Short mmCIF file of C-alpha atoms in Angstrom, two decimals:
data_model
loop_
_atom_site.label_atom_id
_atom_site.label_comp_id
_atom_site.label_asym_id
_atom_site.label_seq_id
_atom_site.Cartn_x
_atom_site.Cartn_y
_atom_site.Cartn_z
CA MET A 1 -49.00 -29.96 19.25
CA HIS A 2 -47.10 -29.36 16.03
CA GLU A 3 -47.37 -33.04 15.07
CA ILE A 4 -51.08 -33.32 15.81
CA ARG A 5 -51.76 -30.15 13.83
CA SER A 6 -49.80 -31.54 10.90
CA ARG A 7 -51.88 -34.72 10.99
CA ALA A 8 -55.16 -32.78 11.21
CA LEU A 9 -54.08 -30.61 8.32
CA GLY A 10 -52.88 -33.73 6.51
CA ALA A 11 -56.35 -35.25 6.74
CA LEU A 12 -57.94 -32.16 5.19
CA CYS A 13 -55.21 -31.70 2.57
CA GLY A 14 -55.30 -35.40 1.69
CA LEU A 15 -59.05 -35.29 1.24
CA ALA A 16 -58.80 -32.29 -1.09
CA ILE A 17 -55.81 -33.63 -3.03
CA GLY A 18 -57.40 -37.04 -3.58
CA ASP A 19 -60.66 -35.39 -4.58
CA ALA A 20 -58.96 -33.10 -7.10
CA LEU A 21 -56.90 -35.95 -8.57
CA GLY A 22 -60.10 -37.93 -9.10
CA MET A 23 -62.12 -35.03 -10.49
CA PRO A 24 -61.43 -35.76 -14.21
CA THR A 25 -61.55 -39.56 -13.84
CA GLN A 26 -64.75 -39.86 -11.77
CA SER A 27 -67.69 -41.62 -13.41
CA LEU A 28 -65.48 -43.15 -16.11
CA PRO A 29 -64.82 -46.86 -16.62
CA ARG A 30 -61.30 -47.99 -15.84
CA ALA A 31 -60.59 -48.66 -19.53
CA GLU A 32 -61.37 -45.05 -20.43
CA VAL A 33 -59.19 -43.77 -17.59
CA VAL A 34 -56.29 -45.79 -19.00
CA ALA A 35 -56.97 -44.58 -22.55
CA ARG A 36 -56.99 -40.93 -21.45
CA TYR A 37 -54.35 -40.84 -18.70
CA GLY A 38 -52.40 -44.10 -18.79
CA PRO A 39 -52.40 -46.86 -16.16
CA LEU A 40 -51.70 -44.42 -13.31
CA VAL A 41 -52.81 -40.80 -13.05
CA SER A 42 -49.64 -38.69 -12.87
CA GLY A 43 -51.06 -35.54 -11.29
CA PHE A 44 -53.82 -32.96 -11.51
CA ARG A 45 -55.56 -32.75 -14.87
CA PRO A 46 -58.43 -30.60 -16.12
CA GLY A 47 -61.91 -31.98 -16.56
CA PRO A 48 -62.09 -33.35 -20.12
CA ALA A 49 -64.55 -32.06 -22.70
CA GLY A 50 -67.78 -34.02 -22.66
CA HIS A 51 -67.31 -35.29 -19.09
CA PRO A 52 -70.71 -35.81 -17.41
CA LEU A 53 -69.71 -33.87 -14.26
CA ALA A 54 -66.34 -32.21 -14.67
CA ALA A 55 -66.14 -30.87 -18.24
CA GLY A 56 -63.99 -27.76 -18.39
CA LEU A 57 -62.96 -27.66 -14.73
CA PRO A 58 -59.37 -26.45 -14.20
CA ALA A 59 -56.73 -28.94 -13.07
CA GLY A 60 -56.70 -29.18 -9.27
CA THR A 61 -60.39 -28.38 -8.82
CA VAL A 62 -62.10 -30.20 -5.95
CA THR A 63 -65.63 -31.59 -6.09
CA ASP A 64 -68.53 -32.04 -3.70
CA ASP A 65 -66.44 -34.29 -1.45
CA THR A 66 -64.20 -31.47 -0.26
CA GLU A 67 -66.82 -28.76 -0.43
CA GLN A 68 -69.29 -30.69 1.73
CA ALA A 69 -66.54 -31.67 4.17
CA VAL A 70 -65.66 -27.99 4.60
CA LEU A 71 -69.37 -27.22 5.01
CA LEU A 72 -69.68 -29.87 7.73
CA ALA A 73 -66.51 -28.62 9.41
CA GLY A 74 -68.02 -25.15 9.63
CA LEU A 75 -71.14 -26.54 11.30
CA LEU A 76 -69.05 -28.53 13.78
CA VAL A 77 -67.06 -25.45 14.70
CA ALA A 78 -70.17 -23.28 15.03
CA GLY A 79 -71.84 -25.91 17.22
CA ASP A 80 -68.80 -26.81 19.35
CA GLY A 81 -68.91 -30.35 17.97
CA GLU A 82 -72.69 -30.58 17.60
CA VAL A 83 -74.44 -30.58 14.21
CA SER A 84 -78.13 -29.75 13.97
CA ALA A 85 -80.17 -31.40 11.23
CA ALA A 86 -81.85 -28.10 10.38
CA ALA A 87 -78.53 -26.31 9.91
CA LEU A 88 -77.14 -29.16 7.80
CA ALA A 89 -80.23 -29.16 5.56
CA ARG A 90 -80.07 -25.38 5.17
CA ASP A 91 -76.39 -25.36 4.30
CA LEU A 92 -76.57 -28.30 1.89
CA LEU A 93 -79.38 -26.62 -0.05
CA ALA A 94 -77.48 -23.32 -0.10
CA TRP A 95 -74.37 -25.15 -1.28
CA GLU A 96 -76.23 -26.75 -4.18
CA GLU A 97 -77.64 -23.37 -5.21
CA SER A 98 -74.11 -21.94 -5.20
CA MET A 99 -72.96 -24.85 -7.37
CA ARG A 100 -75.77 -24.19 -9.84
CA ALA A 101 -74.81 -20.52 -9.92
CA ARG A 102 -71.24 -21.53 -10.81
CA GLY A 103 -72.56 -23.68 -13.65
CA SER A 104 -71.49 -26.93 -11.99
CA LEU A 105 -73.15 -30.25 -12.73
CA ASP A 106 -71.66 -31.81 -9.57
CA LEU A 107 -74.68 -31.38 -7.32
CA LEU A 108 -76.24 -33.24 -4.39
CA GLY A 109 -75.97 -37.01 -4.49
CA PRO A 110 -78.99 -39.31 -4.70
CA SER A 111 -79.34 -40.06 -0.99
CA THR A 112 -78.95 -36.43 0.07
CA ARG A 113 -81.31 -35.15 -2.62
CA ARG A 114 -83.99 -37.68 -1.64
CA ALA A 115 -83.66 -36.90 2.06
CA LEU A 116 -83.88 -33.13 1.63
CA ALA A 117 -86.93 -33.54 -0.62
CA ALA A 118 -88.56 -35.70 2.05
CA LEU A 119 -87.72 -33.14 4.71
CA ALA A 120 -89.27 -30.36 2.62
CA ALA A 121 -92.41 -32.49 2.24
CA GLY A 122 -92.79 -32.71 6.01
CA THR A 123 -90.96 -35.94 6.83
CA GLY A 124 -89.19 -35.84 10.20
CA ALA A 125 -85.41 -35.61 10.34
CA ALA A 126 -85.09 -39.15 11.74
CA GLU A 127 -87.00 -40.61 8.79
CA ALA A 128 -85.76 -38.43 5.92
CA GLY A 129 -82.53 -40.40 5.46
CA ARG A 130 -83.94 -43.88 5.96
CA ARG A 131 -83.06 -44.92 2.38
CA GLY A 132 -79.64 -43.27 2.23
CA VAL A 133 -77.10 -45.98 1.47
CA THR A 134 -74.61 -44.19 -0.78
CA ASN A 135 -71.28 -42.77 0.36
CA GLY A 136 -72.18 -39.11 0.89
CA ALA A 137 -71.90 -39.39 4.67
CA ALA A 138 -68.51 -41.11 4.47
CA MET A 139 -67.12 -38.62 1.95
CA ARG A 140 -67.75 -35.58 4.15
CA VAL A 141 -67.17 -37.05 7.63
CA THR A 142 -63.41 -36.40 7.99
CA PRO A 143 -63.93 -33.23 10.13
CA VAL A 144 -65.78 -35.33 12.72
CA GLY A 145 -62.69 -37.54 13.00
CA ILE A 146 -60.46 -34.50 13.44
CA ALA A 147 -62.75 -33.00 16.09
CA THR A 148 -63.15 -36.20 18.14
CA SER A 149 -60.63 -38.64 19.57
CA ALA A 150 -60.96 -42.31 18.62
CA ARG A 151 -60.15 -43.02 22.27
CA ASP A 152 -63.74 -42.00 23.02
CA PRO A 153 -65.48 -44.31 20.53
CA ARG A 154 -68.98 -43.64 21.84
CA LEU A 155 -68.67 -39.89 21.43
CA LEU A 156 -67.14 -40.38 17.99
CA GLU A 157 -69.98 -42.65 16.91
CA ASP A 158 -72.61 -40.27 18.27
CA ARG A 159 -71.07 -37.37 16.39
CA VAL A 160 -70.85 -39.40 13.17
CA VAL A 161 -74.52 -40.32 13.49
CA ALA A 162 -75.53 -36.71 14.25
CA ALA A 163 -73.63 -35.47 11.19
CA SER A 164 -74.99 -38.19 8.90
CA ARG A 165 -78.47 -39.31 9.86
CA LEU A 166 -80.39 -36.51 8.14
CA THR A 167 -79.35 -37.84 4.73
CA HIS A 168 -77.85 -41.30 5.41
CA ASN A 169 -79.74 -42.83 8.34
CA THR A 170 -79.04 -46.46 7.49
CA GLY A 171 -76.76 -48.95 9.16
CA VAL A 172 -74.67 -49.42 6.03
CA ALA A 173 -74.07 -45.69 5.43
CA LEU A 174 -73.42 -44.95 9.10
CA ALA A 175 -70.97 -47.85 9.24
CA GLY A 176 -69.01 -46.43 6.32
CA ALA A 177 -68.94 -42.94 7.78
CA ALA A 178 -67.90 -44.25 11.20
CA ALA A 179 -65.07 -46.24 9.63
CA VAL A 180 -63.58 -43.22 7.87
CA ALA A 181 -63.99 -40.97 10.91
CA ALA A 182 -62.39 -43.53 13.22
CA ALA A 183 -59.41 -44.11 10.93
CA VAL A 184 -58.82 -40.37 10.57
CA SER A 185 -59.15 -39.87 14.31
CA ALA A 186 -56.80 -42.73 15.13
CA GLY A 187 -54.21 -41.34 12.75
CA ILE A 188 -54.41 -37.94 14.42
CA ASP A 189 -53.98 -39.66 17.79
CA GLY A 190 -50.67 -40.98 16.43
CA GLU A 191 -51.70 -44.54 15.68
CA PRO A 192 -50.15 -46.21 12.61
CA LEU A 193 -52.33 -47.30 9.71
CA PRO A 194 -52.86 -50.95 10.79
CA ALA A 195 -54.18 -49.76 14.16
CA ALA A 196 -56.29 -47.10 12.45
CA ILE A 197 -57.85 -49.78 10.24
CA ARG A 198 -58.65 -51.88 13.30
CA ARG A 199 -60.34 -48.85 14.86
CA ALA A 200 -62.27 -48.36 11.63
CA VAL A 201 -63.51 -51.93 11.54
CA ALA A 202 -64.67 -51.76 15.16
CA ALA A 203 -66.40 -48.42 14.55
CA ALA A 204 -68.15 -49.73 11.45
CA ALA A 205 -69.34 -52.83 13.27
CA SER A 206 -70.81 -50.72 16.07
CA ALA A 207 -72.41 -48.02 13.91
CA ALA A 208 -74.05 -50.64 11.69
CA GLY A 209 -76.54 -51.09 14.50
CA ARG A 210 -77.64 -47.46 14.32
CA GLY A 211 -80.18 -46.08 11.89
CA HIS A 212 -82.56 -48.00 9.65
CA TRP A 213 -81.81 -51.41 8.19
CA ALA A 214 -80.98 -51.50 4.50
CA ALA A 215 -79.88 -54.41 2.38
CA GLY A 216 -76.15 -54.35 1.77
CA ALA A 217 -72.97 -56.20 2.59
CA ASP A 218 -71.41 -55.69 6.01
CA VAL A 219 -69.02 -52.73 5.77
CA ALA A 220 -66.76 -53.80 8.64
CA ALA A 221 -66.33 -57.28 7.19
CA ARG A 222 -65.68 -55.90 3.73
CA ILE A 223 -62.98 -53.53 4.99
CA THR A 224 -61.21 -56.47 6.63
CA TRP A 225 -61.61 -58.57 3.48
CA ALA A 226 -60.57 -55.81 1.06
CA THR A 227 -57.43 -54.86 2.99
CA GLY A 228 -56.47 -58.52 3.19
CA LEU A 229 -57.15 -58.98 -0.51
CA VAL A 230 -54.45 -56.51 -1.54
CA ALA A 231 -51.86 -57.58 1.05
CA GLY A 232 -48.62 -58.39 -0.71
CA LEU A 233 -49.89 -57.53 -4.19
CA PRO A 234 -47.50 -55.73 -6.55
CA GLN A 235 -48.55 -52.11 -6.92
CA ASN A 236 -49.46 -52.62 -10.58
CA GLN A 237 -52.06 -55.23 -9.60
CA VAL A 238 -53.78 -53.20 -6.91
CA ILE A 239 -55.96 -51.08 -9.20
CA GLY A 240 -57.34 -53.99 -11.19
CA THR A 241 -58.03 -56.04 -8.09
CA VAL A 242 -59.89 -53.25 -6.31
CA TYR A 243 -61.80 -52.23 -9.45
CA ARG A 244 -62.96 -55.77 -10.28
CA LEU A 245 -63.54 -57.29 -6.86
CA VAL A 246 -64.06 -54.58 -4.25
CA GLY A 247 -65.95 -52.21 -6.54
CA THR A 248 -65.91 -48.46 -7.12
CA SER A 249 -69.59 -47.51 -7.18
CA LEU A 250 -71.43 -44.96 -5.05
CA ALA A 251 -72.47 -47.80 -2.73
CA THR A 252 -70.92 -47.36 0.71
CA GLN A 253 -70.07 -51.06 0.96
CA GLU A 254 -67.93 -50.79 -2.20
CA SER A 255 -66.30 -47.36 -2.10
CA VAL A 256 -65.35 -47.27 1.59
CA PRO A 257 -63.63 -50.70 1.55
CA ALA A 258 -61.97 -49.66 -1.74
CA ALA A 259 -60.46 -46.61 -0.04
CA PHE A 260 -59.14 -48.72 2.82
CA ALA A 261 -57.77 -51.28 0.38
CA VAL A 262 -55.76 -48.66 -1.50
CA ALA A 263 -54.48 -47.18 1.75
CA ALA A 264 -53.47 -50.62 3.01
CA ALA A 265 -51.77 -51.50 -0.27
CA ILE A 266 -49.72 -48.27 -0.38
CA PRO A 267 -49.45 -47.27 3.28
CA GLY A 268 -46.23 -45.27 3.16
CA ASP A 269 -46.86 -42.92 0.23
CA PRO A 270 -50.09 -40.90 0.49
CA TRP A 271 -49.48 -39.08 -2.81
CA LEU A 272 -49.06 -42.34 -4.73
CA ALA A 273 -52.05 -43.85 -2.90
CA CYS A 274 -54.25 -40.91 -3.91
CA ARG A 275 -53.09 -41.15 -7.53
CA THR A 276 -53.79 -44.88 -7.44
CA ALA A 277 -57.30 -44.37 -6.07
CA ALA A 278 -57.96 -41.63 -8.64
CA SER A 279 -56.99 -44.07 -11.40
CA LEU A 280 -59.69 -46.60 -10.48
CA GLY A 281 -62.61 -45.08 -12.35
CA GLY A 282 -66.13 -45.16 -11.00
CA ASP A 283 -66.63 -42.97 -7.93
CA CYS A 284 -62.89 -42.56 -7.69
CA ASP A 285 -62.85 -38.91 -6.61
CA THR A 286 -64.63 -39.96 -3.43
CA ILE A 287 -62.45 -43.06 -2.98
CA ALA A 288 -59.30 -40.99 -3.45
CA ALA A 289 -60.60 -38.32 -1.06
CA MET A 290 -61.19 -40.90 1.67
CA THR A 291 -57.83 -42.56 1.01
CA GLY A 292 -56.10 -39.19 1.21
CA ALA A 293 -57.86 -38.24 4.44
CA ILE A 294 -56.94 -41.53 6.15
CA LEU A 295 -53.28 -41.53 5.09
CA GLY A 296 -52.96 -37.78 5.58
CA ALA A 297 -54.08 -38.22 9.18
CA CYS A 298 -51.52 -40.99 9.70
CA HIS A 299 -48.59 -39.19 8.04
CA GLY A 300 -49.22 -35.44 8.27
CA ALA A 301 -49.51 -32.76 5.64
CA ASP A 302 -45.83 -32.87 4.65
CA ALA A 303 -46.32 -36.37 3.22
CA PHE A 304 -47.94 -34.71 0.20
CA PRO A 305 -45.84 -32.70 -2.25
CA ALA A 306 -45.77 -29.01 -1.38
CA ALA A 307 -46.69 -28.19 -4.97
CA ALA A 308 -49.82 -30.36 -4.77
CA ARG A 309 -50.93 -28.71 -1.54
CA ALA A 310 -50.31 -25.26 -3.00
CA THR A 311 -52.18 -26.07 -6.21
CA VAL A 312 -55.31 -27.29 -4.46
CA ALA A 313 -55.29 -24.30 -2.11
CA ARG A 314 -54.83 -21.80 -4.95
CA VAL A 315 -57.27 -23.26 -7.46
CA ASN A 316 -60.07 -23.63 -4.91
CA GLY A 317 -59.36 -20.75 -2.57
CA LEU A 318 -58.92 -23.18 0.32
CA ASP A 319 -57.30 -22.13 3.59
CA LEU A 320 -57.39 -25.35 5.59
CA GLY A 321 -55.03 -24.40 8.41
CA PRO A 322 -57.53 -22.36 10.48
CA LEU A 323 -60.16 -25.06 9.93
CA ALA A 324 -57.79 -27.71 11.28
CA ASP A 325 -57.03 -25.52 14.29
CA ASN A 326 -60.70 -24.94 15.07
CA LEU A 327 -61.53 -28.65 14.80
CA LEU A 328 -58.61 -29.54 17.06
CA ALA A 329 -59.88 -27.04 19.62
CA ILE A 330 -63.12 -29.07 19.78
CA ARG A 331 -61.07 -32.25 20.16
CA ASP A 332 -59.10 -30.70 23.01
CA ALA A 333 -62.28 -29.57 24.75
CA GLY A 334 -63.54 -33.15 24.61
CA HIS A 335 -60.54 -34.23 26.69
CA ASP A 336 -61.31 -31.81 29.52
#
């Protein structure tokens, strides 16, 4: 049990650490990241003055990726693994209001905002997210992977869809979320990263058939391609290759394969992988969060420096241990 708890905690810690590393570099072009921080981000840095989202934030501050993942985890625990669309809508709106009250500019993403507006206008929950193709579902889905074993792929897919469809009810977005959840879950089950990636590809291929059709490249195929693209590359070529060819935008079919590519390129060092992902530019806080969650699940919490874990916990008031325990209790119940 100790090992599985460490991997569950590692997924949550990795998500938060990657997110916080990418906080000051998000939304910047790669060239500006290099000019400000060098070729590779060395650690947590404060949000720079004039940043469109993160200006003035203390070093180690997480963003919406971690905060919405914690929100979703709370709903999963309250619902014994089930997430109601009404509760998710309520809590996302309350979260955004709390962010506004804190003076944050890091608010709901475009797909989520559009879906909640449609819901408020009377659109049904199944239709509200029919245009959601960005990576909001994938960024917050890690708790579903902790709460559900990849050895029950149908249950895992159903829970991913239930947690995502309100805001991201498209095949492309559901595929990305399923991939991240499956990789996290496989890691917690003790599978090494190559097996976790295979689980992710299979999950993405299956979930792509759920939800509404939306134009976009096949997520499963792009994960396979992106991880193959970086195989054998020197570490100093990984960032440029992912940035130029895989892409680092909000689009699920770019950012999710980018996270898998970084994980595959640096499989044995989650801290370095998160710093690498955070150095990409673009939506690199989300990419680093997903990378950290996947590798954290495969390696456990101790794979990250104790100082990094302590910093993220202190700066954000995060106590992830009880959350990991509660999610694992749901996972255990699913085995009964």
